[in-house]
Short mmCIF file of C-alpha atoms and ligand atoms in Angstrom, two decimals:
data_model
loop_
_atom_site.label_atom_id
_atom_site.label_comp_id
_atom_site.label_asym_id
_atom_site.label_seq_id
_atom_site.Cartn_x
_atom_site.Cartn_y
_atom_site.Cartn_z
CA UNK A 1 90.08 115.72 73.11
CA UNK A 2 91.46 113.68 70.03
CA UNK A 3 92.24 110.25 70.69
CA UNK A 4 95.61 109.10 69.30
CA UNK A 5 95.51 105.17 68.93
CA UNK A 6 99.11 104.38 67.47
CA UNK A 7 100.18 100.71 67.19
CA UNK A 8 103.90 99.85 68.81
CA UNK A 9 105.87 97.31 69.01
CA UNK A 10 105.03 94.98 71.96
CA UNK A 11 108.65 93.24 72.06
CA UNK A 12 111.06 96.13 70.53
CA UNK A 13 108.88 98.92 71.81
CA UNK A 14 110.28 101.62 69.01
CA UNK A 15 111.82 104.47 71.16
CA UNK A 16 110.17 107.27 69.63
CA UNK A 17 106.66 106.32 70.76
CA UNK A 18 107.90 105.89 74.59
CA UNK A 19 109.56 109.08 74.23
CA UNK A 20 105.56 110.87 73.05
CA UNK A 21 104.06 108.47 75.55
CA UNK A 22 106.22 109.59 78.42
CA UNK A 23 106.21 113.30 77.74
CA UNK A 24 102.69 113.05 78.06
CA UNK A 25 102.65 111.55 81.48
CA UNK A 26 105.63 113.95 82.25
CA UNK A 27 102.88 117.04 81.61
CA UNK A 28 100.20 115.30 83.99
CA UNK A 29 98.49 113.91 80.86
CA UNK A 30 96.97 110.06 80.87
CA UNK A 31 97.60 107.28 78.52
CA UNK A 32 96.55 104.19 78.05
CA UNK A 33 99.28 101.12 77.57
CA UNK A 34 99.53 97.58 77.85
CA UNK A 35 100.83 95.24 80.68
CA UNK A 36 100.65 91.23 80.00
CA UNK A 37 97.21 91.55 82.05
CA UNK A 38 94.69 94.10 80.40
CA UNK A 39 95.42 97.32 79.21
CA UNK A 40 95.70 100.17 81.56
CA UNK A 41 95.30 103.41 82.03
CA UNK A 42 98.25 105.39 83.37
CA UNK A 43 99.44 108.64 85.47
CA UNK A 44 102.32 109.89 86.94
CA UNK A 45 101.56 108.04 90.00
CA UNK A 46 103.84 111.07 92.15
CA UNK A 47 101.59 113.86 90.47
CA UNK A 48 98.51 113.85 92.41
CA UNK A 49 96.66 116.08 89.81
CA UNK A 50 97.47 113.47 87.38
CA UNK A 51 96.79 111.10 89.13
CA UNK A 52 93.06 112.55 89.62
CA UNK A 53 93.10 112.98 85.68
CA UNK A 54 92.76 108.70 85.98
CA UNK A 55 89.31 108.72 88.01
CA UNK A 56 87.59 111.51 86.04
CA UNK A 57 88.47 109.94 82.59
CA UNK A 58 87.33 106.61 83.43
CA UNK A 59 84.85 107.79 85.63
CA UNK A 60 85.19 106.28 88.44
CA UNK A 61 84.72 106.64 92.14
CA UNK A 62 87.76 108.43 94.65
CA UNK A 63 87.34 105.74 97.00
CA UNK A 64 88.55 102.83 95.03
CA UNK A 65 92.25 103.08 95.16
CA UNK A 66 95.08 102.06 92.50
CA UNK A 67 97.87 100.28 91.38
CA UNK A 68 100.82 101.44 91.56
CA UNK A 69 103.61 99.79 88.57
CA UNK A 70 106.98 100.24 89.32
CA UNK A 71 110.13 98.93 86.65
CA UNK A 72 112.89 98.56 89.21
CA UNK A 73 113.11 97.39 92.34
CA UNK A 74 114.82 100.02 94.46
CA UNK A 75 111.54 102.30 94.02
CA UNK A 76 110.01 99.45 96.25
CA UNK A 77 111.59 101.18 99.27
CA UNK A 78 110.51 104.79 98.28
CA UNK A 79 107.28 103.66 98.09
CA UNK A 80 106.71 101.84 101.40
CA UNK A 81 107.28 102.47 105.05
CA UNK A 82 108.19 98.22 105.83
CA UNK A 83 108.58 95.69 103.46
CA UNK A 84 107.50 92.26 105.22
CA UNK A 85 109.89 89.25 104.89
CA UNK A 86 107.66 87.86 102.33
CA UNK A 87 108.43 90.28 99.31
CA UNK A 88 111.83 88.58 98.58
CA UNK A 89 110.75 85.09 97.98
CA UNK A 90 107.20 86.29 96.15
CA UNK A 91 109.32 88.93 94.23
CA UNK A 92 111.98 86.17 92.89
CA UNK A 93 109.30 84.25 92.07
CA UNK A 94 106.77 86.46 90.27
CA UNK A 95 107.91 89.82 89.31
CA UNK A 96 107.83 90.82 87.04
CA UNK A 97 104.13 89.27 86.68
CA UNK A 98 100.94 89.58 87.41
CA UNK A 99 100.90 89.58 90.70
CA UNK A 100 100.18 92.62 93.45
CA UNK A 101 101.31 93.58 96.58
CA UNK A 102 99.59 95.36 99.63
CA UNK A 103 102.04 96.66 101.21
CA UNK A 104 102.37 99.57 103.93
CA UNK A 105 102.24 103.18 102.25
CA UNK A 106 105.26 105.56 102.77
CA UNK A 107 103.98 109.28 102.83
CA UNK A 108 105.51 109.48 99.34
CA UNK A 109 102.52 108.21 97.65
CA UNK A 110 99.81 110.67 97.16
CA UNK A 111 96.60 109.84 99.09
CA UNK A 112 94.46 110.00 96.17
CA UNK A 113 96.28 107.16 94.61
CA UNK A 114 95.50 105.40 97.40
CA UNK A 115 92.04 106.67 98.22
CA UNK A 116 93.18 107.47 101.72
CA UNK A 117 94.18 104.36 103.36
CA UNK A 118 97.56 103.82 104.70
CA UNK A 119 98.64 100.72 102.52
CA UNK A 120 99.31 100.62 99.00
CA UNK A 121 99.19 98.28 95.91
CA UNK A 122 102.31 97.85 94.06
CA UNK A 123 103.45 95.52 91.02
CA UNK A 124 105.95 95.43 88.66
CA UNK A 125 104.51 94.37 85.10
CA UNK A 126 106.32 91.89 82.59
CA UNK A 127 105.44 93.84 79.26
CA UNK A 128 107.92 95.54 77.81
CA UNK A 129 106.08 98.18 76.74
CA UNK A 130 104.74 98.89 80.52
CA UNK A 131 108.09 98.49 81.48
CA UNK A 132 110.09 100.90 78.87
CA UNK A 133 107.39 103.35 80.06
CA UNK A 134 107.86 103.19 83.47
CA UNK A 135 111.79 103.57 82.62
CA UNK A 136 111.20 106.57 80.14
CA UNK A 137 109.25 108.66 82.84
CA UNK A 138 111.37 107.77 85.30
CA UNK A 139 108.58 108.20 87.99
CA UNK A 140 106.31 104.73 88.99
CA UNK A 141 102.63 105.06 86.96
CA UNK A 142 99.57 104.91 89.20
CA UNK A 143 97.19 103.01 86.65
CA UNK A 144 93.48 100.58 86.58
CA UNK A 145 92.44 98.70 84.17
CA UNK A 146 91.39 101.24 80.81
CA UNK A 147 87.83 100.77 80.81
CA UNK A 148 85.08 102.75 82.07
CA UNK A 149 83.91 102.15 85.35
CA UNK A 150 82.24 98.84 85.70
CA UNK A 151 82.53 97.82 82.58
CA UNK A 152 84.77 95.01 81.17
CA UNK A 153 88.31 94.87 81.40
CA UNK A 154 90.40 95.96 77.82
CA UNK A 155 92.36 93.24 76.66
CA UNK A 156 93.12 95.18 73.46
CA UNK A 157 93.61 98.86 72.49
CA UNK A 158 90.36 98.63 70.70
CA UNK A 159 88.06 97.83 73.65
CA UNK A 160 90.23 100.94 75.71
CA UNK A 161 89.37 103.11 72.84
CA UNK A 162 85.93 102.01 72.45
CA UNK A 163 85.59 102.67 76.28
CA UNK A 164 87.93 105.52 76.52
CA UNK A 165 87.83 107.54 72.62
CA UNK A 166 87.83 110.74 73.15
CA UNK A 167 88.67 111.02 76.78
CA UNK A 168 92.48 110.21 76.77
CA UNK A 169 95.35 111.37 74.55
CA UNK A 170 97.06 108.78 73.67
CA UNK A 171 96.52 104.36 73.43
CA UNK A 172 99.28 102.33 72.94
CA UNK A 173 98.57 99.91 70.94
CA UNK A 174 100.67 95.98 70.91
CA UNK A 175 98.21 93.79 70.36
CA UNK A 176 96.03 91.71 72.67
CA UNK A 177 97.47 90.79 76.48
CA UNK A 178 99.14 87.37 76.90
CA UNK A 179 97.23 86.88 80.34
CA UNK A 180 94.30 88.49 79.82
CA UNK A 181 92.78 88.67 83.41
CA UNK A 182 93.84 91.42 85.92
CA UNK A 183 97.00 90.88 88.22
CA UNK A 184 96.44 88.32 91.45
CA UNK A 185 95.95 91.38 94.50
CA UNK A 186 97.77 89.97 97.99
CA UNK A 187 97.46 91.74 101.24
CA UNK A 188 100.53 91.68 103.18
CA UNK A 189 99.54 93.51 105.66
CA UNK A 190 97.25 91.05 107.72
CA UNK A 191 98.63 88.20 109.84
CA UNK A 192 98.28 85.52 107.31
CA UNK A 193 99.32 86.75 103.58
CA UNK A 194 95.26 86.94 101.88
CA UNK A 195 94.44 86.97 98.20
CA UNK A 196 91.99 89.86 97.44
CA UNK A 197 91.57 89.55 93.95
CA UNK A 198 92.00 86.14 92.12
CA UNK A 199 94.12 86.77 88.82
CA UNK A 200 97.56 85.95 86.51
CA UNK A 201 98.79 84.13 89.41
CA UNK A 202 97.31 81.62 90.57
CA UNK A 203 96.58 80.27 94.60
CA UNK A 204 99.00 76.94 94.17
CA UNK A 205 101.68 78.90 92.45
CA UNK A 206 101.90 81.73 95.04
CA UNK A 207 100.90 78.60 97.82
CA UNK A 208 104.18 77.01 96.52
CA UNK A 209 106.02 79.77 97.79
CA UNK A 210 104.26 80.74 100.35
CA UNK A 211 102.04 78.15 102.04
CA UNK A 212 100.37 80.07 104.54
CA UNK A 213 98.95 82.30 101.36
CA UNK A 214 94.79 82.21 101.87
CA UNK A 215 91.72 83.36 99.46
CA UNK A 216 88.86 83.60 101.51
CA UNK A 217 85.87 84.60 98.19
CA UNK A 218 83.63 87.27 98.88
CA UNK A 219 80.62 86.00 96.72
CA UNK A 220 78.19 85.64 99.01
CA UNK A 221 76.26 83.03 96.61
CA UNK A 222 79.02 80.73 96.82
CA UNK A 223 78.38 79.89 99.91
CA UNK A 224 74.84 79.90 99.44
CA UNK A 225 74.96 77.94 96.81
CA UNK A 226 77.23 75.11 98.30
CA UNK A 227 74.86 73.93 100.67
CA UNK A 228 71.97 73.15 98.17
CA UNK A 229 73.68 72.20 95.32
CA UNK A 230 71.39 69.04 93.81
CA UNK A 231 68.45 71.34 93.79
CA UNK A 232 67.86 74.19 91.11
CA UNK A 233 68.23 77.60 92.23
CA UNK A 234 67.82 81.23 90.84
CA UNK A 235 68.84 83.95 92.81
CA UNK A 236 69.34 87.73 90.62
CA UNK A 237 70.78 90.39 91.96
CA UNK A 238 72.67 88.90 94.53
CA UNK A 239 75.91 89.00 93.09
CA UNK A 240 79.03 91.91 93.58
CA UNK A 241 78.57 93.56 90.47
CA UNK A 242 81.89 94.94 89.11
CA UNK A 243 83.15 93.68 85.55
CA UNK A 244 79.58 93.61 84.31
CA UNK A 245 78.77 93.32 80.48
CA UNK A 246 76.29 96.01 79.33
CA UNK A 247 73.75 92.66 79.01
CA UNK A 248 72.68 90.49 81.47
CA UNK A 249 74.69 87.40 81.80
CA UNK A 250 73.30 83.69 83.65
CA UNK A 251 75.83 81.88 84.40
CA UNK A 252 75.29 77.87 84.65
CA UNK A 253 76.82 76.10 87.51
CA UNK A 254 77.18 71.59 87.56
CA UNK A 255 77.84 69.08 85.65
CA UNK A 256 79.32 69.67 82.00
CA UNK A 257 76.10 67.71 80.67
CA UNK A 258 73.76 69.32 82.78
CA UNK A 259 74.94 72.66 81.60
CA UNK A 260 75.04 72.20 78.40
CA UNK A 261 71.30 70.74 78.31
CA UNK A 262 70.25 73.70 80.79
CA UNK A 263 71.74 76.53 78.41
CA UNK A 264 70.76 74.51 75.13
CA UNK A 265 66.86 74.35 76.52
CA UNK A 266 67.09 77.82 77.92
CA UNK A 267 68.52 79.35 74.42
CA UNK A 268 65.89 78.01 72.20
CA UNK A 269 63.07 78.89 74.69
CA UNK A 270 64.78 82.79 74.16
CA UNK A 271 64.64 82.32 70.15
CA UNK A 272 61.21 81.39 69.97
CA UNK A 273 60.62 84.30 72.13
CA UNK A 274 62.33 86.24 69.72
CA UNK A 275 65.07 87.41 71.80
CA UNK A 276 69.12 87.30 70.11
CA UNK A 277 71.02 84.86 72.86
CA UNK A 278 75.20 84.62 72.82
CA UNK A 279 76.20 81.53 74.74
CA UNK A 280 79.88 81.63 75.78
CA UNK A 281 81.05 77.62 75.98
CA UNK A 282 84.30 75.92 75.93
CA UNK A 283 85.72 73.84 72.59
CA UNK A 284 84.26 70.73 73.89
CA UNK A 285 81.16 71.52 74.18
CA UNK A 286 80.89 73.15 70.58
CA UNK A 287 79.22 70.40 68.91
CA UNK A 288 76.16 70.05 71.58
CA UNK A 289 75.54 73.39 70.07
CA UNK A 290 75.76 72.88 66.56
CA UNK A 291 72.07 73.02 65.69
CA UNK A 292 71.15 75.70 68.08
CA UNK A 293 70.84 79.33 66.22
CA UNK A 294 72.18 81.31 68.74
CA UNK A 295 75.50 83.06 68.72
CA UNK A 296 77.72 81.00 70.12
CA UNK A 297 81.44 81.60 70.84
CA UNK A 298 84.14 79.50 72.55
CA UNK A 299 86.20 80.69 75.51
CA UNK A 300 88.69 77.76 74.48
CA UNK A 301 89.87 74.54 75.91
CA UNK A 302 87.88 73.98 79.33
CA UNK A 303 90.61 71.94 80.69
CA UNK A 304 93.72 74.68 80.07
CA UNK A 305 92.39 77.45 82.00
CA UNK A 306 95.14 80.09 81.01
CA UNK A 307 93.26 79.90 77.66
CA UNK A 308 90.10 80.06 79.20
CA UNK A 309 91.07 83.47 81.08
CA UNK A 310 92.92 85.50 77.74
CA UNK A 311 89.85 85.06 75.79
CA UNK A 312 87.11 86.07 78.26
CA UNK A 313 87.10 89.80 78.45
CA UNK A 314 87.02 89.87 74.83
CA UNK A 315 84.62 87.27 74.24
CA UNK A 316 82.07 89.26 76.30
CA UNK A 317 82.91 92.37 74.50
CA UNK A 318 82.41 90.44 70.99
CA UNK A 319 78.39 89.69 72.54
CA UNK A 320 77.75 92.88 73.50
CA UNK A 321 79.15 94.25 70.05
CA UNK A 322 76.63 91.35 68.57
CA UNK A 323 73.89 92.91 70.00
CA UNK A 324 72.38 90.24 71.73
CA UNK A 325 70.45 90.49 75.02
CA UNK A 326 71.41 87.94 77.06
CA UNK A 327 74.50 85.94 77.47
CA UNK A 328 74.37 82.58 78.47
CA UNK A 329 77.69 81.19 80.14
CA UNK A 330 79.00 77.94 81.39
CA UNK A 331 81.03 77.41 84.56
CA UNK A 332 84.39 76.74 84.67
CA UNK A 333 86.39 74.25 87.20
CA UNK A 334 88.65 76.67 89.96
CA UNK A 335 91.95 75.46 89.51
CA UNK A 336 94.59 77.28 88.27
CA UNK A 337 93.67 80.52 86.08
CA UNK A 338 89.78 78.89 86.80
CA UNK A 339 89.91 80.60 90.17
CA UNK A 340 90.24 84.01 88.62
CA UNK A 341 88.05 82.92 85.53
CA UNK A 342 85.40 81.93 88.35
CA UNK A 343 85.33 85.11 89.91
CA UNK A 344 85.14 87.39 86.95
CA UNK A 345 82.21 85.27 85.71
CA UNK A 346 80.16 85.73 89.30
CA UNK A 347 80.82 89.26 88.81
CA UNK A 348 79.80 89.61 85.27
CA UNK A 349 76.62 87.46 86.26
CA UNK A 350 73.11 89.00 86.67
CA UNK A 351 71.84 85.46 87.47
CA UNK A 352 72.91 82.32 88.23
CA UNK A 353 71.39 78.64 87.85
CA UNK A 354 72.75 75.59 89.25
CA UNK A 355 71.75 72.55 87.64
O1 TXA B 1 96.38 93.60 86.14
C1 TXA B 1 96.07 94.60 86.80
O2 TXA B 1 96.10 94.64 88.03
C2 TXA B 1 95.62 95.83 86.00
C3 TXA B 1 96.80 96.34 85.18
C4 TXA B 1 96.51 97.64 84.47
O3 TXA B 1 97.92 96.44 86.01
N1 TXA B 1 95.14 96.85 86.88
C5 TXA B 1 93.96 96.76 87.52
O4 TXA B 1 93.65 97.87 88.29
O5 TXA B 1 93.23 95.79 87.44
P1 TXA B 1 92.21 98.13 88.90
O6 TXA B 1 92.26 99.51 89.44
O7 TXA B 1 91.17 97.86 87.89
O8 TXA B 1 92.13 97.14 90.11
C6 TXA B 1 92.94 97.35 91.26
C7 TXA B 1 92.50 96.49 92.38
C8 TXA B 1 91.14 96.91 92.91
O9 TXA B 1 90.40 95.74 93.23
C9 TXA B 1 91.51 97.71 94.16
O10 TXA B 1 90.47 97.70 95.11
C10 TXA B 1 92.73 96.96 94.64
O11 TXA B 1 93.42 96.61 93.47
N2 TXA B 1 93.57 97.81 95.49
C11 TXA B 1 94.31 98.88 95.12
N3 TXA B 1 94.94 99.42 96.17
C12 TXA B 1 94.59 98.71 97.24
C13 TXA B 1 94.90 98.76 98.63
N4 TXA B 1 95.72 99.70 99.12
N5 TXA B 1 94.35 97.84 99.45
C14 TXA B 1 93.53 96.88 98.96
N6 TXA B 1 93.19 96.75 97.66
C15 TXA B 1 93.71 97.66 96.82
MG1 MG B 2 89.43 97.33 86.88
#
């Protein structure tokens, strides 16, 4: 299959291309577009054949279900068998946004879209494009983010199309996502409202709406690693690979001086072992590096984390395109956008070392 990449506008989304993009989908085609998060990689979310066209070009499993985007509201209801009294407040505040609901599944949705369960993830994007799609087809898009399985997440049409060339017809291409990590996932479905994916939104901002809203992480080295934290640790292969890089990645945990001295020491001791080391830091920490030969990139300003978060995907892409073989990555502090940045990195991590 040909891959068409064609550049549109991301504000003034010219007609024409919504028009191709949404015949496609209309014929049970895929294409990949952008939403303020990452790049995704969309179906009729109402065909179910379609819909399966998602999971065989990105290759991933039947049992990991998807998104579902929607443009207007009054789809909500077609959609969903109950909608719990805390939609309205969350969807005043934050849709359209990065933020996504589990909510309970109306017989509508097809199961595979689901992957069988009786819930189902809904959100309406903010991007324009996404949403003069959705509008065009006039049917909500099932999509995930438009990588390959278990790689990194496409923050521009290049990475899709490096992941995805060949395999789709069509990427949309507006430039790189304003957010840059996937949409904040909340169950609604449990007693208490619970945060299954950090992402766009953060805990305080949906916590400000709704108090009672929880995130209970899943790493299990985070709680390993909070009772011995003074003491130096390595533990590999520990960790819930998902987003991984194709390299391994250590990821440095502590104090912003003990990091940097840990990654500085470790980096040379690679070099003089003749290995090529990328060390991902943040602008402050650029000058501790300036003698070291390794290839060192900055994921921004440490202390705004919304920076932090739009240029990590692509920052971990630029390594692996480097061709080095290990990446070496400071820690970043949880609030805000730092919760989601935090739990991308354990994921992305091989190893990690506290210091
Ligand atoms: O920002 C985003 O959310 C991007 C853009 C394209 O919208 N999409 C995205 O999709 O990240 P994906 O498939 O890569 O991640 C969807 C997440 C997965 O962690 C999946 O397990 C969860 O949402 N999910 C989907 N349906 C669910 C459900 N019914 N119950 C619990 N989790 C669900
Ligand atoms: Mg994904």
């Amino acid at each position: 299959m040909k891959t068409e990449l064609i550049p549109i506008d991301p504000l003034y989304p010219e007609q024409a291309l919504i028009d191709h993009a949404a015949a496609l989908l209309r014929a049970g085609a895929v294409v990949v577009f952008p939403t303020e998060t990452v790049y995704g990689l969309g179906a009729d979310a109402l065909q179910t054949e379609a819909v399966e066209r998602i999971f065989l070009a990105k290759g991933r499993p039947f049992n990991d279900p998807l998104i579902v985007h929607i443009a207007d509201l009054d789809i909500l209801k077609t959609l969903t068998t109950a909608i719990p009294a805390q939609v309205k407040p969350l969807v005043e505040a934050f849709w359209p946004g990065p933020l996504t609901l589990i909510l309970p599944r109306s017989a509508r949705v097809p199961r595979l879209v689901t992957a069988g369960l009786d819930t189902v993830a809904i959100r309406m994007p903010r991007h324009p494009v996404a949403l003069a799609l959705i509008r065009a087809l006039g049917s909500p898009i099932a999509a995930p983010s438009a990588n390959r399985f278990k790689h990194v997440s496409p923050t521009t049409a290049q990475h899709a199309y490096a992941d995805l060339n060949g395999r789709v017809p069509l990427i949309l291409d507006a430039g790189p996502c304003e957010v840059g990590v996937e949409s904040t996932v909340l169950d609604l479905c449990s007693d208490t409202p619970i945060i299954l994916r950090p992402g766009g939104i953060s805990l305080e901002a949906l916590q400000s709406v709704l108090p009672d809203v929880r995130y209970a992480p899943r790493h299990k080295q985070d709680q390993e690693d909070s009772q011995s934290e003074t003491e130096a640790q390595r533990s590999p292969g520990q960790l819930l690979t998902h987003y991984a890089p194709a390299i391994p990645l250590i990821l440095y945990d502590g104090r912003v001086e003990a990091m940097r001295r840990a990654m500085l020491a470790e980096a040379r001791r690679r070099q003089h072992a003749g290995e090529r080391v990328g060390v991902l830091v943040a602008d402050e920490d650029m000058s501790a590096f300036a003698e070291s030969d390794a290839i060192i990139r900055s994921l921004g300003n440490a202390s705004a984390p919304e920076q932090v978060a739009a240029s990590l995907f692509a920052a971990l892409r630029a390594l692996e395109w480097a061709g080095v073989q290990v990446i070496l990555c400071r820690s970043f502090d949880q609030s805000g956008l730092g919760l989601a940045v935090h739990d991308r990195l354990l994921r992305a991590a091989s190893e990690r070392v506290m210091v």
